[in-house]
PDB file of C-alpha atoms in Angstrom:
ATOM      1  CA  UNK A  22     -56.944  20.598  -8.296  1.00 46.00           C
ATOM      2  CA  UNK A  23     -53.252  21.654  -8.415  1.00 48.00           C
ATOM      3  CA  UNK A  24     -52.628  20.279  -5.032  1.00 47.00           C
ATOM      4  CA  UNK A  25     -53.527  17.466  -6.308  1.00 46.00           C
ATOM      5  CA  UNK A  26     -51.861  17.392  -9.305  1.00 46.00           C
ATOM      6  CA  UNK A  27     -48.719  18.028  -7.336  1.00 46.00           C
ATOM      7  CA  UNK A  28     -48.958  15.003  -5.276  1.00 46.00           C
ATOM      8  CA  UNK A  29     -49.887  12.892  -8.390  1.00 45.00           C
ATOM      9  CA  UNK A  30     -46.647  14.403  -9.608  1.00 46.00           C
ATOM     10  CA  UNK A  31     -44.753  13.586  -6.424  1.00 44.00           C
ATOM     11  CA  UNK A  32     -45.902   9.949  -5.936  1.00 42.00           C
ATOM     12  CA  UNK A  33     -44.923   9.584 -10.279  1.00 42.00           C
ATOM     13  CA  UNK A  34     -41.937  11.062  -9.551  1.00 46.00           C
ATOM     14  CA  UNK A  35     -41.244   9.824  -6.052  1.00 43.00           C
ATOM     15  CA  UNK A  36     -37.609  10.094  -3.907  1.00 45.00           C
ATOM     16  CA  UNK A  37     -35.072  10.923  -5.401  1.00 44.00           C
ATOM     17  CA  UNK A  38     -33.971   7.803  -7.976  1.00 43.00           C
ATOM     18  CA  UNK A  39     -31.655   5.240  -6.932  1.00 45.00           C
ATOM     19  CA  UNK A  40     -27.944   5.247  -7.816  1.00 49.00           C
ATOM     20  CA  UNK A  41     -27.185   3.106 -10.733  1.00 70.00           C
ATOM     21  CA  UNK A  42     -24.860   0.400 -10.515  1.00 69.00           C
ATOM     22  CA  UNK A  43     -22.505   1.825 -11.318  1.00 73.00           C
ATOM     23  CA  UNK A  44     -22.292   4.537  -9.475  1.00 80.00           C
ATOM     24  CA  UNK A  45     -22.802   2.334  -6.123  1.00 71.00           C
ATOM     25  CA  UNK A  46     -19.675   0.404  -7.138  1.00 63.00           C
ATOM     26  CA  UNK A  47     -17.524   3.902  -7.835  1.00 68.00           C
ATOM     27  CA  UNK A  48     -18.471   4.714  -4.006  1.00 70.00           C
ATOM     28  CA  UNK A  49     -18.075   1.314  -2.816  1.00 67.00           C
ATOM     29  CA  UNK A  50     -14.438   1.780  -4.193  1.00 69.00           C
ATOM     30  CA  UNK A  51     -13.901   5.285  -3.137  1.00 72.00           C
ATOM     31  CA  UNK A  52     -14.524   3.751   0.669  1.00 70.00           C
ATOM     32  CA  UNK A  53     -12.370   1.185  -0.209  1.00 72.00           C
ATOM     33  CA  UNK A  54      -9.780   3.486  -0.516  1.00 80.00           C
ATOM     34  CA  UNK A  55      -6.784   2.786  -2.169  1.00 87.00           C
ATOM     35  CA  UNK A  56      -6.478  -0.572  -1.054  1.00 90.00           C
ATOM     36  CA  UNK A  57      -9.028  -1.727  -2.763  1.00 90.00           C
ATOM     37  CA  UNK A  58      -7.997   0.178  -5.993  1.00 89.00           C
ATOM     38  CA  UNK A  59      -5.477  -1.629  -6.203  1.00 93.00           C
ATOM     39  CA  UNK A  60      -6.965  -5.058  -5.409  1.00 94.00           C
ATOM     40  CA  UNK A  61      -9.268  -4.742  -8.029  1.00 93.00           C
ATOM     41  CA  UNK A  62      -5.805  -4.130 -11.065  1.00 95.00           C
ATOM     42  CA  UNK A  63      -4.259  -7.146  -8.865  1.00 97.00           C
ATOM     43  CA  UNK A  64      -8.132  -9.002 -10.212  1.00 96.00           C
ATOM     44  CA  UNK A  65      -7.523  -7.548 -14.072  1.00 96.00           C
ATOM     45  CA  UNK A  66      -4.030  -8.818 -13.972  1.00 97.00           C
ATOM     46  CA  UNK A  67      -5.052 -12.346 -12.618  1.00 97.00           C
ATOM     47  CA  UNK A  68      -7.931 -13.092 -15.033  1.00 97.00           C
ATOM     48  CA  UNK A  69      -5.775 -11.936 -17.873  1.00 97.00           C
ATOM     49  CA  UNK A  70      -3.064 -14.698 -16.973  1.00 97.00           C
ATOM     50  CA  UNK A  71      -5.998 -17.481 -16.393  1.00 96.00           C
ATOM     51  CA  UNK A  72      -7.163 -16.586 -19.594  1.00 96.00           C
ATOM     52  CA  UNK A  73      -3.826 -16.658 -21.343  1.00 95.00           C
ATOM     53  CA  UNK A  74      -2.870 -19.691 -20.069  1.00 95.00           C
ATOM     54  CA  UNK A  75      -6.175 -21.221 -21.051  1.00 93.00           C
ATOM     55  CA  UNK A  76      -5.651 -20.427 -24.350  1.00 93.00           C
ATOM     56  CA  UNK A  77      -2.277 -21.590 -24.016  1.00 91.00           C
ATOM     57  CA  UNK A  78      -3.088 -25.474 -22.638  1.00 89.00           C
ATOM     58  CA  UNK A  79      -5.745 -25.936 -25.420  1.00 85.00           C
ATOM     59  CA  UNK A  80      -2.916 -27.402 -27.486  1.00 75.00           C
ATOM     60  CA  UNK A  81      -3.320 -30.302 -24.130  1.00 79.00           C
ATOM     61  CA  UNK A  82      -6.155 -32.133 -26.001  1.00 71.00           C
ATOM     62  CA  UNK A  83      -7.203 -35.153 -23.720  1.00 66.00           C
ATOM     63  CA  UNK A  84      -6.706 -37.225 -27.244  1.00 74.00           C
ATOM     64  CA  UNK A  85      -3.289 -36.975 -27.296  1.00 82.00           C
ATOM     65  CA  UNK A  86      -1.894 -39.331 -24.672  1.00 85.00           C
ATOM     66  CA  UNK A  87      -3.616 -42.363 -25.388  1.00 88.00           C
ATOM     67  CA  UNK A  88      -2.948 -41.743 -29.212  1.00 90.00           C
ATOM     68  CA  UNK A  89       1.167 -41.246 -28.016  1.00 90.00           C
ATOM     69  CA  UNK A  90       0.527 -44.707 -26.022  1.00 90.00           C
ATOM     70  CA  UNK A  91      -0.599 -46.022 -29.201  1.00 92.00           C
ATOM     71  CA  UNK A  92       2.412 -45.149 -31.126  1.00 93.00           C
ATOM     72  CA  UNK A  93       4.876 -46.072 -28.840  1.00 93.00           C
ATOM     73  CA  UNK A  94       2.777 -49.163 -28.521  1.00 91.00           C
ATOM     74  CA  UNK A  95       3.490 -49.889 -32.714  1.00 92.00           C
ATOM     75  CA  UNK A  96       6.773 -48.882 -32.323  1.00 93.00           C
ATOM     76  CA  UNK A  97       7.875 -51.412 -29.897  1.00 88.00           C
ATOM     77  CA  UNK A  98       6.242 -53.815 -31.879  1.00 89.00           C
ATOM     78  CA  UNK A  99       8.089 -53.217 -34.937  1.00 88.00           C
ATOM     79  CA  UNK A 100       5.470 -51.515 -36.927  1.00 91.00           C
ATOM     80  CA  UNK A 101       7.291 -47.774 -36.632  1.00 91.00           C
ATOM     81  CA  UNK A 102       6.118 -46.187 -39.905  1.00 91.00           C
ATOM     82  CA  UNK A 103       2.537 -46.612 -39.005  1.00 92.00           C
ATOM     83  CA  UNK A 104       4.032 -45.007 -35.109  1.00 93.00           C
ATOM     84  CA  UNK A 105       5.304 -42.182 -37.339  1.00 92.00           C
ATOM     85  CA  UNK A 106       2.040 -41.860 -39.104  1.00 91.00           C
ATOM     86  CA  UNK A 107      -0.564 -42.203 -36.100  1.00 91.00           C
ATOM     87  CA  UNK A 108       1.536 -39.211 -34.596  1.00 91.00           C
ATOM     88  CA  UNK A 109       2.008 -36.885 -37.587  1.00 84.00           C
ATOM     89  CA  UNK A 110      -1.909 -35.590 -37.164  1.00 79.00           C
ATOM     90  CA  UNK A 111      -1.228 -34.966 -33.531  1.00 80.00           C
ATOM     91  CA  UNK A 112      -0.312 -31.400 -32.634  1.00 81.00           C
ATOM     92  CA  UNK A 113       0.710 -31.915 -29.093  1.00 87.00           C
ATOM     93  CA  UNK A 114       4.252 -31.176 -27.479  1.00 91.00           C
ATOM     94  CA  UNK A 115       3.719 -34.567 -26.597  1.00 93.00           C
ATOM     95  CA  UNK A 116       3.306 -36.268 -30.097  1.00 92.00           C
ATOM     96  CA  UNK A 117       5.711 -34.159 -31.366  1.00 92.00           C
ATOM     97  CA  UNK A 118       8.590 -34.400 -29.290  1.00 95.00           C
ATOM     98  CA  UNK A 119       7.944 -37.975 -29.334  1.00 95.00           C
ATOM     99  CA  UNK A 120       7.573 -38.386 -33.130  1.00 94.00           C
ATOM    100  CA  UNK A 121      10.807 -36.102 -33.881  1.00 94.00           C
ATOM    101  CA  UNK A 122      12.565 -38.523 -30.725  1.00 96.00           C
ATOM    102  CA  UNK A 123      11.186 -41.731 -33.376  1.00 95.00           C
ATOM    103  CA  UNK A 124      12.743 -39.835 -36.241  1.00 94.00           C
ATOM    104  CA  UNK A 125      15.855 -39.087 -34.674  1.00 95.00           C
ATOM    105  CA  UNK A 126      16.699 -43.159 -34.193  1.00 94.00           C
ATOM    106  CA  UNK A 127      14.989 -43.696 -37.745  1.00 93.00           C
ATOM    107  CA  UNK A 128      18.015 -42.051 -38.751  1.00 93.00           C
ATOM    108  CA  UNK A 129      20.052 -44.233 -36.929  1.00 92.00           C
ATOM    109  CA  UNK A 130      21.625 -40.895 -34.498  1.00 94.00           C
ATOM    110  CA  UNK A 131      22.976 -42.138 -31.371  1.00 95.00           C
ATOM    111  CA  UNK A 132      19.940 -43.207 -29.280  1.00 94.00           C
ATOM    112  CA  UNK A 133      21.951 -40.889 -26.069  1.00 94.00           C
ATOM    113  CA  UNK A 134      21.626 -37.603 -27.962  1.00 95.00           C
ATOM    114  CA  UNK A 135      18.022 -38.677 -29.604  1.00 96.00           C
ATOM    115  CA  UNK A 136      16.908 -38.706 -25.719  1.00 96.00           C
ATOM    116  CA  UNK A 137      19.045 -36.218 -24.732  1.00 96.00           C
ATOM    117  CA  UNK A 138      17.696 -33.695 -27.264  1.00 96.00           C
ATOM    118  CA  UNK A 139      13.674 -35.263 -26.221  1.00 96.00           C
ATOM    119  CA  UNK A 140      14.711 -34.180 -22.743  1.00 96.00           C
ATOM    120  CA  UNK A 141      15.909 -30.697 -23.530  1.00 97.00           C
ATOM    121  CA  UNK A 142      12.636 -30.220 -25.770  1.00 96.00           C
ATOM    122  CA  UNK A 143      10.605 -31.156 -23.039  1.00 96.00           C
ATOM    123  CA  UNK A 144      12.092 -29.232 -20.641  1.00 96.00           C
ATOM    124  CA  UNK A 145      11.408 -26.080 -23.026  1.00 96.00           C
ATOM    125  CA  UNK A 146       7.523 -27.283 -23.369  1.00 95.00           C
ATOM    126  CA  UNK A 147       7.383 -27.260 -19.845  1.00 96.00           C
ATOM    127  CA  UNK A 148       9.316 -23.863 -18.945  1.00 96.00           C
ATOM    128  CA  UNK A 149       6.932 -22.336 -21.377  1.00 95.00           C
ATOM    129  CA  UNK A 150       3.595 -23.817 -19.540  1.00 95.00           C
ATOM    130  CA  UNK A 151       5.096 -22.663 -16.324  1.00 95.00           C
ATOM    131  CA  UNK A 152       5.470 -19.259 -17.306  1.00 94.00           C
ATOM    132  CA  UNK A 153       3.331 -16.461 -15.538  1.00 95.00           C
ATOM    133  CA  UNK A 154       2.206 -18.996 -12.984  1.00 97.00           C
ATOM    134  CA  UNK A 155       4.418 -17.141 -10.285  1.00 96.00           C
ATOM    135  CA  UNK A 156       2.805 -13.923 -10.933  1.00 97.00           C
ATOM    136  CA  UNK A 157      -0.659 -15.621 -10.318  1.00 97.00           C
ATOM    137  CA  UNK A 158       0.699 -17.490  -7.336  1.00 97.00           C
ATOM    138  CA  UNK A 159       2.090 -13.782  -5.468  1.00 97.00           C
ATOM    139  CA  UNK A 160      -1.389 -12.263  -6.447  1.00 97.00           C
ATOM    140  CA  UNK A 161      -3.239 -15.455  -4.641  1.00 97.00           C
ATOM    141  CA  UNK A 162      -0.834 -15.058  -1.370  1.00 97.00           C
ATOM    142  CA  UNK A 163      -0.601 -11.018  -1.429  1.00 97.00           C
ATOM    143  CA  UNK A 164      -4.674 -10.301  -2.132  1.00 97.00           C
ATOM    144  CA  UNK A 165      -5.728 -11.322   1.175  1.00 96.00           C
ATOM    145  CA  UNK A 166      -2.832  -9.537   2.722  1.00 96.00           C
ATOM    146  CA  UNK A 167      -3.599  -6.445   1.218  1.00 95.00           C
ATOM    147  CA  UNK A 168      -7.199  -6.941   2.122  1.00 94.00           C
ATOM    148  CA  UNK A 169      -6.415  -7.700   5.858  1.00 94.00           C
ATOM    149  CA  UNK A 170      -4.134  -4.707   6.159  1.00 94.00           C
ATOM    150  CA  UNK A 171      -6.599  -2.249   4.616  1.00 90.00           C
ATOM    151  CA  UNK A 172      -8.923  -3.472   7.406  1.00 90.00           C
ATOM    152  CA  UNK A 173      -6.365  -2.626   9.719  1.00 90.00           C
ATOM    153  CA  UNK A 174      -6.001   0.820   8.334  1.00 88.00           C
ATOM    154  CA  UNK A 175      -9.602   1.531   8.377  1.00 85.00           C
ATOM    155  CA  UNK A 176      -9.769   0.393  12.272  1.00 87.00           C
ATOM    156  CA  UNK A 177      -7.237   2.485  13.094  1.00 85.00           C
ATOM    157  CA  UNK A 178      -9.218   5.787  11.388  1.00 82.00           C
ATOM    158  CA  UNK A 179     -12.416   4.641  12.930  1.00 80.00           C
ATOM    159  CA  UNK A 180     -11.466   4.545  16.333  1.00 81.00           C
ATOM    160  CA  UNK A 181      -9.621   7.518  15.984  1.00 82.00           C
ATOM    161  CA  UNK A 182     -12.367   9.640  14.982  1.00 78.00           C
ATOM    162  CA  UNK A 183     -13.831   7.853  17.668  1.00 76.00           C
ATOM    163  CA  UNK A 184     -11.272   9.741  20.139  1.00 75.00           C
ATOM    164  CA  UNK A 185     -11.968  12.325  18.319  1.00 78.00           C
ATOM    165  CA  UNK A 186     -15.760  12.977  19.225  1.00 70.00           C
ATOM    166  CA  UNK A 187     -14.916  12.228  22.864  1.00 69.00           C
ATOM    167  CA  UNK A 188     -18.133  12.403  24.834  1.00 71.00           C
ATOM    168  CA  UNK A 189     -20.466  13.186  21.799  1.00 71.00           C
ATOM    169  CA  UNK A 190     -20.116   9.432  20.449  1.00 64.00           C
ATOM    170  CA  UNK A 191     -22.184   8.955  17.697  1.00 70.00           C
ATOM    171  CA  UNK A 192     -22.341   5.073  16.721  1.00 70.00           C
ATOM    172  CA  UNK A 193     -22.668   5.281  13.291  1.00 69.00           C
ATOM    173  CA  UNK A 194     -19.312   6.348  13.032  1.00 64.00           C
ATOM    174  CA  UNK A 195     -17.694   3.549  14.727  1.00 69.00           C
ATOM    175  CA  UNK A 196     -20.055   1.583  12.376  1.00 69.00           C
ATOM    176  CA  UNK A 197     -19.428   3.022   9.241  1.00 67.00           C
ATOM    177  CA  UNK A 198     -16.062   3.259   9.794  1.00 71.00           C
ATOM    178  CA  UNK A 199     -16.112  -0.881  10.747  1.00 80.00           C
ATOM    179  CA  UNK A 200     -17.692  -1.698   7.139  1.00 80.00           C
ATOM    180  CA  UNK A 201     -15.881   0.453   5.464  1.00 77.00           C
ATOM    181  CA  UNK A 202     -12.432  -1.525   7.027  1.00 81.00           C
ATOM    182  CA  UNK A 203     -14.165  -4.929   6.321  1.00 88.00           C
ATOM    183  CA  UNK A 204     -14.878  -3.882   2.628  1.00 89.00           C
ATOM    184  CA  UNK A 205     -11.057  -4.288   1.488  1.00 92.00           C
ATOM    185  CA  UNK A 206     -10.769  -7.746   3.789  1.00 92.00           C
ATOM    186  CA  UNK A 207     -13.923  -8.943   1.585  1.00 93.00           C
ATOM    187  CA  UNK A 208     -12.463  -7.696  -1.755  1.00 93.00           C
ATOM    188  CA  UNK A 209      -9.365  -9.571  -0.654  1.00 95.00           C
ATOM    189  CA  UNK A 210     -10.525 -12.516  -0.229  1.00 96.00           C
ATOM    190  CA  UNK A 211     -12.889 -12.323  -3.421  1.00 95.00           C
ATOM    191  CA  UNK A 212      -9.701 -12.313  -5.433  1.00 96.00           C
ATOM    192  CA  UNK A 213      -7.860 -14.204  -3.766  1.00 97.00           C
ATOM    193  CA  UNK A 214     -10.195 -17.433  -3.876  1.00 97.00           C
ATOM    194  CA  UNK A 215     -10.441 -17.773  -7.742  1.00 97.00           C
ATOM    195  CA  UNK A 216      -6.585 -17.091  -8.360  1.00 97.00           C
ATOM    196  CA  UNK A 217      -5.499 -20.027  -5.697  1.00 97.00           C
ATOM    197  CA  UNK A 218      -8.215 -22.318  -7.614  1.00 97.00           C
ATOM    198  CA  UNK A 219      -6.954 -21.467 -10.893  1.00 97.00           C
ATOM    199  CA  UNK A 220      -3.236 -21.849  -9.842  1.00 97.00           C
ATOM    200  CA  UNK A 221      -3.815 -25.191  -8.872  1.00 97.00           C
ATOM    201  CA  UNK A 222      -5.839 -26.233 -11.478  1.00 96.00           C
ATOM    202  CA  UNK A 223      -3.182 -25.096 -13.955  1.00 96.00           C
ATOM    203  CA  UNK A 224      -0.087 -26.522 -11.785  1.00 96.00           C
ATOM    204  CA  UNK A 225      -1.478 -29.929 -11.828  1.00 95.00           C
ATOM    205  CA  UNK A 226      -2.203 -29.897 -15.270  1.00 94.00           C
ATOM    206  CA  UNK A 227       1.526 -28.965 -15.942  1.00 95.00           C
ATOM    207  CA  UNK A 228       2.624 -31.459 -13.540  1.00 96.00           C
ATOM    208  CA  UNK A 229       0.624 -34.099 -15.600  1.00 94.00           C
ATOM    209  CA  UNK A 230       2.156 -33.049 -18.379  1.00 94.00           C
ATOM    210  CA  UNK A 231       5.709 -33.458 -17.667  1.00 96.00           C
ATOM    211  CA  UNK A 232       4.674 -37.415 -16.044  1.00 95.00           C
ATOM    212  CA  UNK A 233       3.432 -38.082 -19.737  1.00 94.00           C
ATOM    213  CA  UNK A 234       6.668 -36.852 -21.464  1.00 95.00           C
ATOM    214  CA  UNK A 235       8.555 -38.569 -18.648  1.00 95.00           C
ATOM    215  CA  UNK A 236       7.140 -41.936 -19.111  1.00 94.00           C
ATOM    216  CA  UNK A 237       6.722 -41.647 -23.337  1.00 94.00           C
ATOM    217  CA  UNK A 238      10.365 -40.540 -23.672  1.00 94.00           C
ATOM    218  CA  UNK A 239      11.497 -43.384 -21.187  1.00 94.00           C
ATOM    219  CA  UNK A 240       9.008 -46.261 -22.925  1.00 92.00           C
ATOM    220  CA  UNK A 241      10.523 -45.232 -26.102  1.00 93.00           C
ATOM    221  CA  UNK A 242      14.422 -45.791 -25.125  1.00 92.00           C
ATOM    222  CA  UNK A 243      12.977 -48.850 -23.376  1.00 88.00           C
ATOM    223  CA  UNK A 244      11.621 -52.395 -23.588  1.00 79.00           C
ATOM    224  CA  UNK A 245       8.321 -53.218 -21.875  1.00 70.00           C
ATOM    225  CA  UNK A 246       9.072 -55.363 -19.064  1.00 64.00           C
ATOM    226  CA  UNK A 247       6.376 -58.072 -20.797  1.00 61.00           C
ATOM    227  CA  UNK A 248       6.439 -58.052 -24.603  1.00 59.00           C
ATOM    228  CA  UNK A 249       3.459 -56.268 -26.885  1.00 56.00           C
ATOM    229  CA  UNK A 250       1.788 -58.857 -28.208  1.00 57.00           C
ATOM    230  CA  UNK A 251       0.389 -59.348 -31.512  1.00 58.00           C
ATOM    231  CA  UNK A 252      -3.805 -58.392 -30.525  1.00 59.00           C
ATOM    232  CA  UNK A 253      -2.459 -55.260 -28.869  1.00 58.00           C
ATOM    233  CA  UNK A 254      -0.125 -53.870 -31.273  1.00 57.00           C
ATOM    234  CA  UNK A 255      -3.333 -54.600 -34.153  1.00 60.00           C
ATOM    235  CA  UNK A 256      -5.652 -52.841 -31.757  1.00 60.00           C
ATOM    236  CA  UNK A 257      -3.382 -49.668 -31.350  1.00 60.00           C
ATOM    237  CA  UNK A 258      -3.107 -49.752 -35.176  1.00 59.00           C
ATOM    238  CA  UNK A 259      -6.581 -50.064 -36.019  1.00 60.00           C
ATOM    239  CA  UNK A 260      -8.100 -47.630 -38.037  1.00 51.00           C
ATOM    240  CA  UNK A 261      -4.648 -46.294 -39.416  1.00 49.00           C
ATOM    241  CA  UNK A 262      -3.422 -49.085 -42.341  1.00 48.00           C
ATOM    242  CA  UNK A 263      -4.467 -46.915 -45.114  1.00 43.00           C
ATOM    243  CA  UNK A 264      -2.662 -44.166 -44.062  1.00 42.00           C
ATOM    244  CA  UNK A 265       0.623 -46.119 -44.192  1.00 41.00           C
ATOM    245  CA  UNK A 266       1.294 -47.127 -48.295  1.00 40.00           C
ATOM    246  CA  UNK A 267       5.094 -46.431 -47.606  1.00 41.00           C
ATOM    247  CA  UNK A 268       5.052 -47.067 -43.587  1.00 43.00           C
ATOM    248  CA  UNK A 269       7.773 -50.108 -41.948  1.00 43.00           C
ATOM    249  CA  UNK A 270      11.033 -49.482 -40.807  1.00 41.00           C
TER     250      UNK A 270
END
């Protein structure tokens, strides 16, 4: 009866219990080696600039050009109060460098500083949505560097102890050794992927960005090369005529 309580007890209790997760990834980084330590900051450090810089562009609402469009649209049409007004519940760089460029020659200042000073404010929006993209952009080249060069590393120790055995060669050495170089090559690449995706998505949306202040600031300081006419300029001021009591130039 107590033998076979015992083996009730042994097939309850079974082998010993699997690691947890999180123990498996401590050893999984403790083969890495150091390599890999330091691939996975390089991974902390990139996510925290994605996520910065995502809540950096949500002042880009996808609203805000065509409503800019719409105001330079007024403007050139004559109707620049309701321009000022359509833009003043915008809070884009791009309304508001254009609406303080539509103040600037409401006040009648030379129309070469107003566009001078749009360009310098632009340039500032722009330096400002660049910033910390280089650091992603050396962690998406370096990662798969460092990843390829721990590999090399851990090739280099496996064959080694390889020599080492001499005729006793046991394979899993070699083998273990092999996965254990691979490991940083795979980690490398695992942060390297999402850091060149997220660099380009945020480049292009910066590049987009500085076409759209381009072009506004330009179509402001310039006539259309075929006049607004009369339905277009009441379209892009539809919706907005009670908002403008003391609107007109």
């Amino acid at each position: 009866m107590n033998r076979e309580g015992e083996q009730a007890g042994a097939v309850l209790t079974g082998p010993a219990a699997p690691a947890s997760g999180m123990t498996q990834f401590l050893e999984t980084l403790q083969a890495g080696g150091p390599v890999v330590a330091l691939l996975l900051a390089m991974s902390v450090a990139a996510l925290a600039i994605v996520l910065a810089k995502l809540w950096q562009f949500r002042d880009l609402r996808s609203g805000e050009t065509p409503r800019a469009h719409r105001a330079l649209t007024l403007w050139q049409s004559g109707r620049k109060g309701e321009a000022l007004t359509l833009l003043q519940s915008a809070r884009g760089p791009l309304a508001g460098i254009v609406a303080a460029a539509m103040q600037g020659l409401r006040r009648d200042l030379p129309a070469g500083e107003v566009r001078e000073e749009a360009m310098r404010r632009g340039g500032d929006v722009l330096e400002a949505f660049r910033s910390w993209l280089r650091p992603l952009e050396v962690i998406a080249s370096l990662a798969p560097l460092l990843g390829l060069f721990g590999t090399v590393l851990g090739m280099i120790e496996a064959f080694r102890q390889l020599e080492t055995a001499g005729n006793q060669v046991d394979p899993s050495i070699l083998s273990g050794g092999i996965w254990e170089a691979l490991l940083t090559t795979a980690v490398g690449l695992a942060v390297a992927i999402p850091a060149v995706v997220a660099l380009n998505w945020l480049e292009r949306r910066v590049e987009r960005l500085a076409h759209e202040l381009d072009s506004a600031i330009t179509r402001l300081f310039t006539r259309e090369l075929s006049p607004v006419s009369e339905q277009e300029a009441r379209h892009a001021g539809e919706g907005y005529r009670p908002a403008v009591a003391h609107g007109g130039d």
